[in-house]
PDB file of C-alpha atoms in Angstrom:
ATOM      1  CA  MET A   1      96.280  76.704 173.482  1.00 92.00           C
ATOM      2  CA  ARG A   2      95.394  77.399 169.847  1.00 94.00           C
ATOM      3  CA  THR A   3      92.296  79.314 170.936  1.00 96.00           C
ATOM      4  CA  LEU A   4      94.292  81.360 173.450  1.00 97.00           C
ATOM      5  CA  LEU A   5      96.968  82.261 170.897  1.00 97.00           C
ATOM      6  CA  LEU A   6      94.477  83.092 168.149  1.00 96.00           C
ATOM      7  CA  SER A   7      92.501  85.304 170.508  1.00 97.00           C
ATOM      8  CA  ARG A   8      95.618  87.433 171.035  1.00 98.00           C
ATOM      9  CA  ILE A   9      96.569  87.843 167.352  1.00 98.00           C
ATOM     10  CA  GLN A  10      95.008  90.971 165.921  1.00 97.00           C
ATOM     11  CA  ASP A  11      94.111  91.516 162.261  1.00 97.00           C
ATOM     12  CA  VAL A  12      95.212  94.906 160.949  1.00 97.00           C
ATOM     13  CA  PRO A  13      93.656  95.620 157.526  1.00 97.00           C
ATOM     14  CA  ASP A  14      95.593  97.410 154.796  1.00 96.00           C
ATOM     15  CA  TYR A  15      98.978  97.214 156.548  1.00 94.00           C
ATOM     16  CA  PRO A  16     101.680  97.668 155.378  1.00 92.00           C
ATOM     17  CA  LYS A  17      99.836  98.380 152.130  1.00 92.00           C
ATOM     18  CA  PRO A  18      96.255  98.311 150.849  1.00 95.00           C
ATOM     19  CA  GLY A  19      94.826  94.829 150.433  1.00 93.00           C
ATOM     20  CA  VAL A  20      97.105  93.174 153.003  1.00 91.00           C
ATOM     21  CA  MET A  21      95.655  91.770 156.243  1.00 92.00           C
ATOM     22  CA  PHE A  22      98.558  92.006 158.720  1.00 94.00           C
ATOM     23  CA  LYS A  23      98.635  89.544 161.617  1.00 95.00           C
ATOM     24  CA  ASP A  24      99.812  91.550 164.646  1.00 97.00           C
ATOM     25  CA  ILE A  25     101.298  89.385 167.414  1.00 97.00           C
ATOM     26  CA  THR A  26     102.107  92.262 169.781  1.00 97.00           C
ATOM     27  CA  PRO A  27      98.880  91.718 171.808  1.00 98.00           C
ATOM     28  CA  LEU A  28      99.957  88.096 172.298  1.00 98.00           C
ATOM     29  CA  LEU A  29     103.394  89.215 173.492  1.00 98.00           C
ATOM     30  CA  ALA A  30     101.784  91.652 175.952  1.00 98.00           C
ATOM     31  CA  ASP A  31      99.748  88.848 177.548  1.00 98.00           C
ATOM     32  CA  ALA A  32     101.972  86.927 179.967  1.00 98.00           C
ATOM     33  CA  ALA A  33      99.786  83.800 179.907  1.00 97.00           C
ATOM     34  CA  ALA A  34      99.625  83.647 176.106  1.00 98.00           C
ATOM     35  CA  PHE A  35     103.327  84.450 175.629  1.00 98.00           C
ATOM     36  CA  GLY A  36     104.215  81.901 178.307  1.00 98.00           C
ATOM     37  CA  ALA A  37     102.109  79.210 176.629  1.00 98.00           C
ATOM     38  CA  LEU A  38     103.736  79.998 173.278  1.00 98.00           C
ATOM     39  CA  THR A  39     107.231  79.869 174.800  1.00 98.00           C
ATOM     40  CA  GLU A  40     106.478  76.506 176.430  1.00 98.00           C
ATOM     41  CA  ALA A  41     105.141  75.079 173.156  1.00 98.00           C
ATOM     42  CA  LEU A  42     108.212  76.213 171.210  1.00 98.00           C
ATOM     43  CA  ALA A  43     110.601  74.953 173.918  1.00 98.00           C
ATOM     44  CA  GLU A  44     108.836  71.576 173.775  1.00 98.00           C
ATOM     45  CA  LEU A  45     109.462  71.463 170.021  1.00 98.00           C
ATOM     46  CA  CYS A  46     113.160  72.175 170.649  1.00 98.00           C
ATOM     47  CA  LEU A  47     113.313  69.202 172.995  1.00 98.00           C
ATOM     48  CA  ARG A  48     111.163  66.911 170.831  1.00 98.00           C
ATOM     49  CA  HIS A  49     113.361  67.504 167.788  1.00 98.00           C
ATOM     50  CA  ARG A  50     116.589  67.250 169.829  1.00 98.00           C
ATOM     51  CA  ALA A  51     117.834  70.706 168.815  1.00 98.00           C
ATOM     52  CA  ASP A  52     121.250  71.856 170.027  1.00 98.00           C
ATOM     53  CA  LYS A  53     120.625  75.456 168.974  1.00 98.00           C
ATOM     54  CA  VAL A  54     117.719  77.660 167.974  1.00 98.00           C
ATOM     55  CA  VAL A  55     117.972  80.097 165.074  1.00 98.00           C
ATOM     56  CA  GLY A  56     115.596  83.052 165.248  1.00 98.00           C
ATOM     57  CA  LEU A  57     114.794  85.013 162.103  1.00 98.00           C
ATOM     58  CA  GLU A  58     114.832  88.810 162.201  1.00 95.00           C
ATOM     59  CA  ALA A  59     113.008  90.442 163.774  1.00 92.00           C
ATOM     60  CA  ARG A  60     109.975  88.915 165.463  1.00 96.00           C
ATOM     61  CA  GLY A  61     111.567  85.477 165.281  1.00 97.00           C
ATOM     62  CA  PHE A  62     114.113  86.760 167.828  1.00 97.00           C
ATOM     63  CA  ILE A  63     111.316  87.546 170.279  1.00 98.00           C
ATOM     64  CA  LEU A  64     109.920  84.009 170.044  1.00 98.00           C
ATOM     65  CA  ALA A  65     113.129  82.015 169.634  1.00 98.00           C
ATOM     66  CA  ALA A  66     115.249  83.477 172.438  1.00 98.00           C
ATOM     67  CA  PRO A  67     112.932  82.619 175.355  1.00 98.00           C
ATOM     68  CA  ALA A  68     112.197  79.194 173.838  1.00 98.00           C
ATOM     69  CA  ALA A  69     115.929  78.480 173.666  1.00 98.00           C
ATOM     70  CA  VAL A  70     116.445  79.572 177.273  1.00 98.00           C
ATOM     71  CA  ARG A  71     113.497  77.443 178.415  1.00 98.00           C
ATOM     72  CA  ALA A  72     114.847  74.420 176.497  1.00 98.00           C
ATOM     73  CA  GLY A  73     118.359  74.977 177.876  1.00 98.00           C
ATOM     74  CA  ILE A  74     120.016  75.471 174.486  1.00 98.00           C
ATOM     75  CA  GLY A  75     121.714  78.323 172.641  1.00 98.00           C
ATOM     76  CA  PHE A  76     120.110  81.042 170.521  1.00 98.00           C
ATOM     77  CA  VAL A  77     121.595  82.295 167.234  1.00 98.00           C
ATOM     78  CA  PRO A  78     120.166  85.303 165.362  1.00 98.00           C
ATOM     79  CA  VAL A  79     119.842  85.413 161.594  1.00 98.00           C
ATOM     80  CA  ARG A  80     119.865  89.073 160.596  1.00 98.00           C
ATOM     81  CA  LYS A  81     119.493  91.290 157.574  1.00 96.00           C
ATOM     82  CA  ALA A  82     122.801  91.868 155.779  1.00 96.00           C
ATOM     83  CA  GLY A  83     125.170  94.324 157.435  1.00 97.00           C
ATOM     84  CA  LYS A  84     123.703  94.067 160.952  1.00 97.00           C
ATOM     85  CA  LEU A  85     126.123  91.550 162.504  1.00 97.00           C
ATOM     86  CA  PRO A  86     129.698  92.453 163.481  1.00 97.00           C
ATOM     87  CA  GLY A  87     132.619  90.208 162.587  1.00 96.00           C
ATOM     88  CA  ALA A  88     132.834  87.365 160.097  1.00 97.00           C
ATOM     89  CA  THR A  89     129.502  86.248 158.668  1.00 98.00           C
ATOM     90  CA  LEU A  90     128.011  83.885 156.137  1.00 97.00           C
ATOM     91  CA  ALA A  91     125.487  85.515 153.800  1.00 97.00           C
ATOM     92  CA  GLN A  92     122.659  84.140 151.704  1.00 97.00           C
ATOM     93  CA  ALA A  93     120.703  86.048 149.068  1.00 96.00           C
ATOM     94  CA  TYR A  94     117.131  85.108 148.249  1.00 93.00           C
ATOM     95  CA  GLU A  95     114.317  86.227 145.983  1.00 87.00           C
ATOM     96  CA  LEU A  96     111.515  88.497 147.085  1.00 78.00           C
ATOM     97  CA  GLU A  97     108.339  89.244 145.190  1.00 70.00           C
ATOM     98  CA  TYR A  98     110.030  92.331 143.711  1.00 75.00           C
ATOM     99  CA  GLY A  99     113.814  91.993 143.994  1.00 82.00           C
ATOM    100  CA  THR A 100     116.215  90.260 146.318  1.00 91.00           C
ATOM    101  CA  ALA A 101     117.274  90.390 149.962  1.00 94.00           C
ATOM    102  CA  GLU A 102     120.176  88.979 151.936  1.00 97.00           C
ATOM    103  CA  ILE A 103     120.466  87.507 155.428  1.00 98.00           C
ATOM    104  CA  GLU A 104     123.535  86.693 157.511  1.00 98.00           C
ATOM    105  CA  ILE A 105     124.642  84.536 160.405  1.00 98.00           C
ATOM    106  CA  HIS A 106     127.890  84.709 162.369  1.00 98.00           C
ATOM    107  CA  ALA A 107     130.362  82.378 160.689  1.00 97.00           C
ATOM    108  CA  ASP A 108     131.246  80.697 164.000  1.00 97.00           C
ATOM    109  CA  ALA A 109     127.750  80.581 165.549  1.00 97.00           C
ATOM    110  CA  LEU A 110     127.095  76.940 164.710  1.00 98.00           C
ATOM    111  CA  GLU A 111     129.303  73.913 165.193  1.00 96.00           C
ATOM    112  CA  PRO A 112     129.516  71.175 162.550  1.00 96.00           C
ATOM    113  CA  GLY A 113     126.855  68.616 163.361  1.00 95.00           C
ATOM    114  CA  ASP A 114     124.704  70.940 165.512  1.00 98.00           C
ATOM    115  CA  ARG A 115     120.995  70.193 165.186  1.00 98.00           C
ATOM    116  CA  VAL A 116     119.248  73.524 164.608  1.00 98.00           C
ATOM    117  CA  LEU A 117     115.580  74.417 164.960  1.00 98.00           C
ATOM    118  CA  VAL A 118     114.574  77.560 163.041  1.00 98.00           C
ATOM    119  CA  ILE A 119     111.864  79.626 164.752  1.00 98.00           C
ATOM    120  CA  ASP A 120     109.905  82.518 163.259  1.00 98.00           C
ATOM    121  CA  ASP A 121     106.584  84.201 163.909  1.00 98.00           C
ATOM    122  CA  VAL A 122     104.942  83.756 160.502  1.00 96.00           C
ATOM    123  CA  LEU A 123     105.523  81.486 157.522  1.00 97.00           C
ATOM    124  CA  ALA A 124     104.317  83.371 154.456  1.00 93.00           C
ATOM    125  CA  THR A 125     106.078  82.678 151.145  1.00 92.00           C
ATOM    126  CA  GLY A 126     108.982  80.846 152.809  1.00 95.00           C
ATOM    127  CA  GLY A 127     111.835  82.812 151.233  1.00 94.00           C
ATOM    128  CA  THR A 128     113.577  83.878 154.436  1.00 95.00           C
ATOM    129  CA  ALA A 129     113.161  80.469 156.059  1.00 97.00           C
ATOM    130  CA  GLU A 130     114.517  78.729 152.966  1.00 97.00           C
ATOM    131  CA  ALA A 131     117.566  81.035 152.893  1.00 97.00           C
ATOM    132  CA  SER A 132     118.170  80.380 156.608  1.00 98.00           C
ATOM    133  CA  LEU A 133     118.205  76.613 155.970  1.00 98.00           C
ATOM    134  CA  GLN A 134     120.860  77.147 153.309  1.00 97.00           C
ATOM    135  CA  LEU A 135     122.956  79.226 155.741  1.00 96.00           C
ATOM    136  CA  ILE A 136     122.673  76.608 158.477  1.00 97.00           C
ATOM    137  CA  ARG A 137     123.840  73.853 156.142  1.00 97.00           C
ATOM    138  CA  ARG A 138     126.712  75.983 154.843  1.00 95.00           C
ATOM    139  CA  ALA A 139     127.839  76.387 158.459  1.00 95.00           C
ATOM    140  CA  GLY A 140     128.030  72.581 158.705  1.00 96.00           C
ATOM    141  CA  ALA A 141     124.988  72.188 160.944  1.00 98.00           C
ATOM    142  CA  ARG A 142     121.949  69.983 160.425  1.00 98.00           C
ATOM    143  CA  ILE A 143     118.302  71.025 160.272  1.00 98.00           C
ATOM    144  CA  ALA A 144     116.234  69.764 163.208  1.00 98.00           C
ATOM    145  CA  GLY A 145     113.154  71.507 161.810  1.00 98.00           C
ATOM    146  CA  VAL A 146     111.300  74.775 161.373  1.00 98.00           C
ATOM    147  CA  ALA A 147     108.688  76.021 163.843  1.00 98.00           C
ATOM    148  CA  VAL A 148     106.370  78.985 163.377  1.00 98.00           C
ATOM    149  CA  LEU A 149     103.580  80.496 165.408  1.00 98.00           C
ATOM    150  CA  LEU A 150     101.412  81.196 162.373  1.00 98.00           C
ATOM    151  CA  GLU A 151     101.407  79.726 158.869  1.00 97.00           C
ATOM    152  CA  LEU A 152      99.591  81.625 156.119  1.00 96.00           C
ATOM    153  CA  GLY A 153      98.609  78.520 154.175  1.00 95.00           C
ATOM    154  CA  PHE A 154      97.257  80.430 151.187  1.00 94.00           C
ATOM    155  CA  LEU A 155     100.772  81.756 150.388  1.00 93.00           C
ATOM    156  CA  ASP A 156     102.281  78.278 149.812  1.00 92.00           C
ATOM    157  CA  GLY A 157     105.406  78.782 151.948  1.00 95.00           C
ATOM    158  CA  ARG A 158     105.203  75.158 153.101  1.00 97.00           C
ATOM    159  CA  ASP A 159     105.437  73.928 149.510  1.00 95.00           C
ATOM    160  CA  ARG A 160     108.500  76.109 148.930  1.00 93.00           C
ATOM    161  CA  LEU A 161     110.237  74.734 152.039  1.00 95.00           C
ATOM    162  CA  LEU A 162     109.512  71.034 151.566  1.00 92.00           C
ATOM    163  CA  GLY A 163     112.494  70.416 149.291  1.00 90.00           C
ATOM    164  CA  SER A 164     114.860  72.397 151.531  1.00 94.00           C
ATOM    165  CA  LEU A 165     113.746  70.639 154.705  1.00 96.00           C
ATOM    166  CA  ASP A 166     115.025  67.254 153.484  1.00 92.00           C
ATOM    167  CA  SER A 167     112.487  65.376 155.666  1.00 94.00           C
ATOM    168  CA  ALA A 168     112.958  67.633 158.727  1.00 97.00           C
ATOM    169  CA  PRO A 169     109.596  68.688 160.202  1.00 98.00           C
ATOM    170  CA  LEU A 170     107.795  71.971 159.652  1.00 98.00           C
ATOM    171  CA  GLU A 171     105.648  72.728 162.710  1.00 98.00           C
ATOM    172  CA  ALA A 172     103.011  75.474 162.589  1.00 98.00           C
ATOM    173  CA  LEU A 173     101.146  76.065 165.844  1.00 98.00           C
ATOM    174  CA  ILE A 174      98.352  77.799 163.904  1.00 97.00           C
ATOM    175  CA  THR A 175      97.506  77.653 160.180  1.00 96.00           C
ATOM    176  CA  VAL A 176      95.142  80.116 158.539  1.00 93.00           C
TER     177      VAL A 176
END
């Protein structure tokens, strides 16, 4: 499966700025066999870690998390950039390389005690994932784990998340 997935991830040099090698997953999403294999792998992680809900991180995390949740027979909850969700929300600010950002979740999206698996496409520096773990805990839920398609190991996101995971697993299908 790793070979199939990697063969469908395209390197785009100098995007979004010079010196960055962007990992484009849209060819993978366009390939039904590859996307299906990815969905099955993520759904299996939901079941293995006994998740009650899946949180998908904006925006590509939605694309991966929603079908995995459906396949696993559990609910999907989006974590969005601030100001994008209607109604009552919980917000969490976090540090970026140059400044701060904020993400939100619906205040009533998770039940106390829910086991939540966070799914995203790429783990880079870990800031968004770490903020999502804080939001999930503030909602009274528990962390079942974090799962990503691709981990950029050279950016040390795993190290940043280890303390926040509190022994929950971090699963990367591919690490580069």
